[in-house]
Amino acid sequence: MRKFYFTICIFIIGLSACVTVKPKDFTYPYTKEYTGLDTLININGYYVTERECDSTFFSVFMFYPDGLFTIATANNISDLTDCFENGGKSNFCQYASWGTYRVTGDTIKTQTIRQEGMGICTVFRDYEIKGAEILINISDYVYPHNTNLGYMKDYPSFQKNKCAKAAVFYPLAKKRNSEDCSFITKKWFNPNK
């Protein structure tokens, strides 16, 4: 009998590791509705921008016409090209963050989900539209009290980017399938499911 209870406990722990809990501050559910963003900027490719004044990392991000958004951070963008075009087969391609966006005036407001194990949080990034292929990352932050990821409490957040540079646009012949988003089947993320 003791062996049976031990097996049940292991099964429950394993099952709970597969569950994704909604972040406390995620407020932009994926409605899968046309946003009109493609009338403001070119979304047939991805954008690359330097993250901060003292960072050697680049943010590589892409928008879908139905409100879906994906982003990855790397020190070498050539590793990400295949990920953003084809989904890629490397483990590196599995670490892109997914989320959603809303357009408010000349600003694209994004919310991406950062998840590791049972820890989860929302990362907020805002991009100012300066032209059809010109975006500037004006803010990048988390709410430390809402994260379950301990190291994200010290995320190098900025409510206002002090050394913002324009993102560079790279066209793609095709984009990664939006169904690769691991949250697309979660009711809290996609109420249409």
PDB file of C-alpha atoms in Angstrom:
ATOM      1  CA  MET A   1       0.000   0.000   0.000  1.00  0.00           C
ATOM      2  CA  ARG A   2       2.848   2.361   0.829  1.00  0.00           C
ATOM      3  CA  LYS A   3       4.284   1.796  -2.651  1.00  0.00           C
ATOM      4  CA  PHE A   4       0.901   2.686  -4.161  1.00  0.00           C
ATOM      5  CA  TYR A   5       0.739   6.033  -2.276  1.00  0.00           C
ATOM      6  CA  PHE A   6       4.309   6.834  -3.256  1.00  0.00           C
ATOM      7  CA  THR A   7       3.474   6.188  -6.931  1.00  0.00           C
ATOM      8  CA  ILE A   8       0.365   8.387  -6.722  1.00  0.00           C
ATOM      9  CA  CYS A   9       2.392  11.238  -5.129  1.00  0.00           C
ATOM     10  CA  ILE A  10       5.038  11.030  -7.864  1.00  0.00           C
ATOM     11  CA  PHE A  11       2.294  11.032 -10.520  1.00  0.00           C
ATOM     12  CA  ILE A  12       0.611  14.129  -9.029  1.00  0.00           C
ATOM     13  CA  ILE A  13       3.924  16.006  -8.778  1.00  0.00           C
ATOM     14  CA  GLY A  14       4.735  15.111 -12.388  1.00  0.00           C
ATOM     15  CA  LEU A  15       1.295  16.203 -13.549  1.00  0.00           C
ATOM     16  CA  SER A  16       1.515  19.515 -11.703  1.00  0.00           C
ATOM     17  CA  ALA A  17       4.803  20.300 -13.472  1.00  0.00           C
ATOM     18  CA  CYS A  18       2.889  20.352 -16.759  1.00  0.00           C
ATOM     19  CA  VAL A  19       0.321  22.877 -15.546  1.00  0.00           C
ATOM     20  CA  THR A  20       0.741  26.529 -16.412  1.00  0.00           C
ATOM     21  CA  VAL A  21      -0.764  29.005 -13.988  1.00  0.00           C
ATOM     22  CA  LYS A  22      -1.864  32.416 -15.227  1.00  0.00           C
ATOM     23  CA  PRO A  23       0.513  35.199 -14.197  1.00  0.00           C
ATOM     24  CA  LYS A  24      -1.137  37.628 -11.773  1.00  0.00           C
ATOM     25  CA  ASP A  25      -0.695  40.654 -14.043  1.00  0.00           C
ATOM     26  CA  PHE A  26      -1.317  39.169 -17.503  1.00  0.00           C
ATOM     27  CA  THR A  27      -4.250  41.221 -18.829  1.00  0.00           C
ATOM     28  CA  TYR A  28      -4.047  40.903 -22.634  1.00  0.00           C
ATOM     29  CA  PRO A  29      -5.668  37.567 -23.502  1.00  0.00           C
ATOM     30  CA  TYR A  30      -5.088  36.246 -26.999  1.00  0.00           C
ATOM     31  CA  THR A  31      -8.359  37.019 -28.777  1.00  0.00           C
ATOM     32  CA  LYS A  32      -7.080  35.959 -32.206  1.00  0.00           C
ATOM     33  CA  GLU A  33      -8.630  39.062 -33.752  1.00  0.00           C
ATOM     34  CA  TYR A  34      -7.078  41.200 -36.469  1.00  0.00           C
ATOM     35  CA  THR A  35      -5.278  44.160 -34.868  1.00  0.00           C
ATOM     36  CA  GLY A  36      -4.526  46.347 -37.903  1.00  0.00           C
ATOM     37  CA  LEU A  37      -0.864  46.550 -36.879  1.00  0.00           C
ATOM     38  CA  ASP A  38       0.166  45.644 -40.429  1.00  0.00           C
ATOM     39  CA  THR A  39      -1.268  48.987 -41.590  1.00  0.00           C
ATOM     40  CA  LEU A  40       1.119  50.834 -39.229  1.00  0.00           C
ATOM     41  CA  ILE A  41       4.337  48.817 -39.496  1.00  0.00           C
ATOM     42  CA  ASN A  42       5.814  46.000 -41.539  1.00  0.00           C
ATOM     43  CA  ILE A  43       5.140  42.714 -39.723  1.00  0.00           C
ATOM     44  CA  ASN A  44       6.393  40.415 -42.493  1.00  0.00           C
ATOM     45  CA  GLY A  45       9.622  39.752 -40.654  1.00  0.00           C
ATOM     46  CA  TYR A  46      11.316  40.408 -37.337  1.00  0.00           C
ATOM     47  CA  TYR A  47      12.917  43.351 -35.538  1.00  0.00           C
ATOM     48  CA  VAL A  48      16.247  43.461 -33.746  1.00  0.00           C
ATOM     49  CA  THR A  49      17.186  46.014 -31.094  1.00  0.00           C
ATOM     50  CA  GLU A  50      19.808  46.473 -28.417  1.00  0.00           C
ATOM     51  CA  ARG A  51      18.170  46.125 -25.019  1.00  0.00           C
ATOM     52  CA  GLU A  52      19.869  48.684 -22.828  1.00  0.00           C
ATOM     53  CA  CYS A  53      22.778  51.087 -22.552  1.00  0.00           C
ATOM     54  CA  ASP A  54      25.170  48.582 -20.995  1.00  0.00           C
ATOM     55  CA  SER A  55      23.898  45.317 -22.490  1.00  0.00           C
ATOM     56  CA  THR A  56      25.619  43.193 -25.112  1.00  0.00           C
ATOM     57  CA  PHE A  57      22.395  41.327 -25.795  1.00  0.00           C
ATOM     58  CA  PHE A  58      19.944  41.887 -28.590  1.00  0.00           C
ATOM     59  CA  SER A  59      16.186  41.458 -28.482  1.00  0.00           C
ATOM     60  CA  VAL A  60      14.708  39.797 -31.531  1.00  0.00           C
ATOM     61  CA  PHE A  61      10.931  40.091 -31.788  1.00  0.00           C
ATOM     62  CA  MET A  62       8.066  39.523 -34.180  1.00  0.00           C
ATOM     63  CA  PHE A  63       4.384  40.417 -34.374  1.00  0.00           C
ATOM     64  CA  TYR A  64       1.483  38.434 -35.832  1.00  0.00           C
ATOM     65  CA  PRO A  65      -1.583  40.188 -37.283  1.00  0.00           C
ATOM     66  CA  ASP A  66      -3.906  38.578 -34.703  1.00  0.00           C
ATOM     67  CA  GLY A  67      -2.308  39.974 -31.543  1.00  0.00           C
ATOM     68  CA  LEU A  68       0.352  37.320 -30.919  1.00  0.00           C
ATOM     69  CA  PHE A  69       3.923  38.413 -30.153  1.00  0.00           C
ATOM     70  CA  THR A  70       7.187  36.497 -29.717  1.00  0.00           C
ATOM     71  CA  ILE A  71      10.596  37.627 -28.503  1.00  0.00           C
ATOM     72  CA  ALA A  72      13.997  36.131 -27.747  1.00  0.00           C
ATOM     73  CA  THR A  73      17.179  37.608 -26.357  1.00  0.00           C
ATOM     74  CA  ALA A  74      20.599  36.557 -27.591  1.00  0.00           C
ATOM     75  CA  ASN A  75      24.101  37.842 -28.065  1.00  0.00           C
ATOM     76  CA  ASN A  76      24.197  36.492 -31.630  1.00  0.00           C
ATOM     77  CA  ILE A  77      21.115  37.093 -33.783  1.00  0.00           C
ATOM     78  CA  SER A  78      22.176  34.636 -36.491  1.00  0.00           C
ATOM     79  CA  ASP A  79      21.171  31.820 -34.109  1.00  0.00           C
ATOM     80  CA  LEU A  80      17.602  33.093 -34.114  1.00  0.00           C
ATOM     81  CA  THR A  81      16.907  33.552 -37.833  1.00  0.00           C
ATOM     82  CA  ASP A  82      15.845  29.940 -38.374  1.00  0.00           C
ATOM     83  CA  CYS A  83      13.784  30.041 -35.161  1.00  0.00           C
ATOM     84  CA  PHE A  84      11.740  33.033 -36.290  1.00  0.00           C
ATOM     85  CA  GLU A  85      11.272  31.753 -39.821  1.00  0.00           C
ATOM     86  CA  ASN A  86      10.773  28.017 -39.421  1.00  0.00           C
ATOM     87  CA  GLY A  87      10.444  27.360 -35.728  1.00  0.00           C
ATOM     88  CA  GLY A  88      13.837  25.686 -35.827  1.00  0.00           C
ATOM     89  CA  LYS A  89      14.742  22.318 -34.432  1.00  0.00           C
ATOM     90  CA  SER A  90      17.438  23.408 -31.985  1.00  0.00           C
ATOM     91  CA  ASN A  91      16.859  23.657 -28.240  1.00  0.00           C
ATOM     92  CA  PHE A  92      17.681  27.342 -28.566  1.00  0.00           C
ATOM     93  CA  CYS A  93      14.419  27.867 -30.496  1.00  0.00           C
ATOM     94  CA  GLN A  94      12.377  26.552 -27.578  1.00  0.00           C
ATOM     95  CA  TYR A  95      13.304  29.537 -25.399  1.00  0.00           C
ATOM     96  CA  ALA A  96      11.542  32.303 -27.274  1.00  0.00           C
ATOM     97  CA  SER A  97       8.926  33.959 -25.051  1.00  0.00           C
ATOM     98  CA  TRP A  98       5.371  34.290 -26.315  1.00  0.00           C
ATOM     99  CA  GLY A  99       2.734  36.828 -25.458  1.00  0.00           C
ATOM    100  CA  THR A 100       0.278  39.325 -26.852  1.00  0.00           C
ATOM    101  CA  TYR A 101       0.103  42.987 -27.772  1.00  0.00           C
ATOM    102  CA  ARG A 102      -2.295  45.884 -28.059  1.00  0.00           C
ATOM    103  CA  VAL A 103      -1.896  49.047 -30.134  1.00  0.00           C
ATOM    104  CA  THR A 104      -2.558  52.305 -28.301  1.00  0.00           C
ATOM    105  CA  GLY A 105      -1.990  55.385 -30.480  1.00  0.00           C
ATOM    106  CA  ASP A 106       1.630  55.252 -31.647  1.00  0.00           C
ATOM    107  CA  THR A 107       2.643  52.622 -29.073  1.00  0.00           C
ATOM    108  CA  ILE A 108       2.609  48.817 -29.204  1.00  0.00           C
ATOM    109  CA  LYS A 109       2.179  47.469 -25.671  1.00  0.00           C
ATOM    110  CA  THR A 110       3.288  43.863 -25.216  1.00  0.00           C
ATOM    111  CA  GLN A 111       2.924  41.335 -22.424  1.00  0.00           C
ATOM    112  CA  THR A 112       5.097  38.246 -22.666  1.00  0.00           C
ATOM    113  CA  ILE A 113       5.025  35.233 -20.402  1.00  0.00           C
ATOM    114  CA  ARG A 114       8.263  34.074 -18.851  1.00  0.00           C
ATOM    115  CA  GLN A 115       7.939  30.565 -17.453  1.00  0.00           C
ATOM    116  CA  GLU A 116      10.434  28.162 -15.961  1.00  0.00           C
ATOM    117  CA  GLY A 117       9.135  25.105 -14.153  1.00  0.00           C
ATOM    118  CA  MET A 118       6.307  26.260 -11.893  1.00  0.00           C
ATOM    119  CA  GLY A 119       7.596  29.871 -11.839  1.00  0.00           C
ATOM    120  CA  ILE A 120       5.920  32.412 -14.088  1.00  0.00           C
ATOM    121  CA  CYS A 121       5.750  36.161 -14.631  1.00  0.00           C
ATOM    122  CA  THR A 122       4.699  38.792 -17.161  1.00  0.00           C
ATOM    123  CA  VAL A 123       7.308  40.966 -18.862  1.00  0.00           C
ATOM    124  CA  PHE A 124       5.984  44.287 -20.167  1.00  0.00           C
ATOM    125  CA  ARG A 125       7.637  45.922 -23.182  1.00  0.00           C
ATOM    126  CA  ASP A 126       6.403  48.958 -25.060  1.00  0.00           C
ATOM    127  CA  TYR A 127       7.506  50.000 -28.537  1.00  0.00           C
ATOM    128  CA  GLU A 128       6.986  53.434 -30.013  1.00  0.00           C
ATOM    129  CA  ILE A 129       6.139  53.425 -33.730  1.00  0.00           C
ATOM    130  CA  LYS A 130       8.371  55.898 -35.583  1.00  0.00           C
ATOM    131  CA  GLY A 131       7.750  54.617 -39.124  1.00  0.00           C
ATOM    132  CA  ALA A 132       6.741  51.579 -41.184  1.00  0.00           C
ATOM    133  CA  GLU A 133       9.947  49.759 -40.177  1.00  0.00           C
ATOM    134  CA  ILE A 134      11.121  51.856 -37.244  1.00  0.00           C
ATOM    135  CA  LEU A 135      10.295  50.851 -33.666  1.00  0.00           C
ATOM    136  CA  ILE A 136      11.901  52.041 -30.460  1.00  0.00           C
ATOM    137  CA  ASN A 137      11.771  50.018 -27.238  1.00  0.00           C
ATOM    138  CA  ILE A 138      10.682  52.669 -24.744  1.00  0.00           C
ATOM    139  CA  SER A 139      10.091  50.439 -21.695  1.00  0.00           C
ATOM    140  CA  ASP A 140      10.929  46.925 -20.490  1.00  0.00           C
ATOM    141  CA  TYR A 141       9.904  45.892 -16.970  1.00  0.00           C
ATOM    142  CA  VAL A 142       8.277  43.420 -14.588  1.00  0.00           C
ATOM    143  CA  TYR A 143       6.316  43.980 -11.408  1.00  0.00           C
ATOM    144  CA  PRO A 144       8.639  42.256  -8.887  1.00  0.00           C
ATOM    145  CA  HIS A 145       5.813  41.542  -6.408  1.00  0.00           C
ATOM    146  CA  ASN A 146       3.954  39.556  -9.110  1.00  0.00           C
ATOM    147  CA  THR A 147       6.730  37.210 -10.221  1.00  0.00           C
ATOM    148  CA  ASN A 148       7.185  33.645  -9.076  1.00  0.00           C
ATOM    149  CA  LEU A 149      10.688  33.591 -10.607  1.00  0.00           C
ATOM    150  CA  GLY A 150      13.080  34.743  -7.899  1.00  0.00           C
ATOM    151  CA  TYR A 151      15.782  36.053 -10.221  1.00  0.00           C
ATOM    152  CA  MET A 152      13.235  38.154 -12.155  1.00  0.00           C
ATOM    153  CA  LYS A 153      12.696  40.352  -9.073  1.00  0.00           C
ATOM    154  CA  ASP A 154      16.000  42.006 -10.028  1.00  0.00           C
ATOM    155  CA  TYR A 155      15.171  42.132 -13.749  1.00  0.00           C
ATOM    156  CA  PRO A 156      17.016  45.121 -15.261  1.00  0.00           C
ATOM    157  CA  SER A 157      13.755  46.969 -15.657  1.00  0.00           C
ATOM    158  CA  PHE A 158      13.315  50.417 -17.081  1.00  0.00           C
ATOM    159  CA  GLN A 159      10.069  52.304 -17.229  1.00  0.00           C
ATOM    160  CA  LYS A 160      11.755  54.673 -19.649  1.00  0.00           C
ATOM    161  CA  ASN A 161      14.634  53.650 -21.920  1.00  0.00           C
ATOM    162  CA  LYS A 162      17.385  56.259 -21.454  1.00  0.00           C
ATOM    163  CA  CYS A 163      19.392  55.225 -24.516  1.00  0.00           C
ATOM    164  CA  ALA A 164      16.765  53.967 -26.904  1.00  0.00           C
ATOM    165  CA  LYS A 165      17.876  52.995 -30.388  1.00  0.00           C
ATOM    166  CA  ALA A 166      15.701  52.172 -33.364  1.00  0.00           C
ATOM    167  CA  ALA A 167      15.115  48.496 -34.031  1.00  0.00           C
ATOM    168  CA  VAL A 168      16.311  47.126 -37.373  1.00  0.00           C
ATOM    169  CA  PHE A 169      13.738  45.283 -39.488  1.00  0.00           C
ATOM    170  CA  TYR A 170      14.599  42.038 -41.313  1.00  0.00           C
ATOM    171  CA  PRO A 171      12.055  40.665 -43.800  1.00  0.00           C
ATOM    172  CA  LEU A 172      11.166  36.963 -43.849  1.00  0.00           C
ATOM    173  CA  ALA A 173       9.700  34.893 -46.668  1.00  0.00           C
ATOM    174  CA  LYS A 174       7.582  33.077 -44.062  1.00  0.00           C
ATOM    175  CA  LYS A 175       7.075  33.266 -40.313  1.00  0.00           C
ATOM    176  CA  ARG A 176       7.199  30.670 -37.582  1.00  0.00           C
ATOM    177  CA  ASN A 177       3.824  29.004 -37.110  1.00  0.00           C
ATOM    178  CA  SER A 178       1.899  30.760 -34.349  1.00  0.00           C
ATOM    179  CA  GLU A 179       0.692  27.351 -33.150  1.00  0.00           C
ATOM    180  CA  ASP A 180       4.231  26.884 -31.762  1.00  0.00           C
ATOM    181  CA  CYS A 181       3.160  29.173 -28.907  1.00  0.00           C
ATOM    182  CA  SER A 182       3.019  26.884 -25.881  1.00  0.00           C
ATOM    183  CA  PHE A 183       0.209  28.891 -24.252  1.00  0.00           C
ATOM    184  CA  ILE A 184      -2.198  28.818 -27.201  1.00  0.00           C
ATOM    185  CA  THR A 185      -4.114  25.892 -25.699  1.00  0.00           C
ATOM    186  CA  LYS A 186      -4.413  27.446 -22.223  1.00  0.00           C
ATOM    187  CA  LYS A 187      -7.841  28.923 -21.444  1.00  0.00           C
ATOM    188  CA  TRP A 188      -6.365  31.809 -19.401  1.00  0.00           C
ATOM    189  CA  PHE A 189      -4.234  32.832 -22.412  1.00  0.00           C
ATOM    190  CA  ASN A 190      -6.668  32.002 -25.207  1.00  0.00           C
ATOM    191  CA  PRO A 191     -10.314  32.310 -24.081  1.00  0.00           C
ATOM    192  CA  ASN A 192     -11.436  30.838 -27.440  1.00  0.00           C
ATOM    193  CA  LYS A 193     -10.141  27.400 -26.405  1.00  0.00           C
TER     194      LYS A 193
END
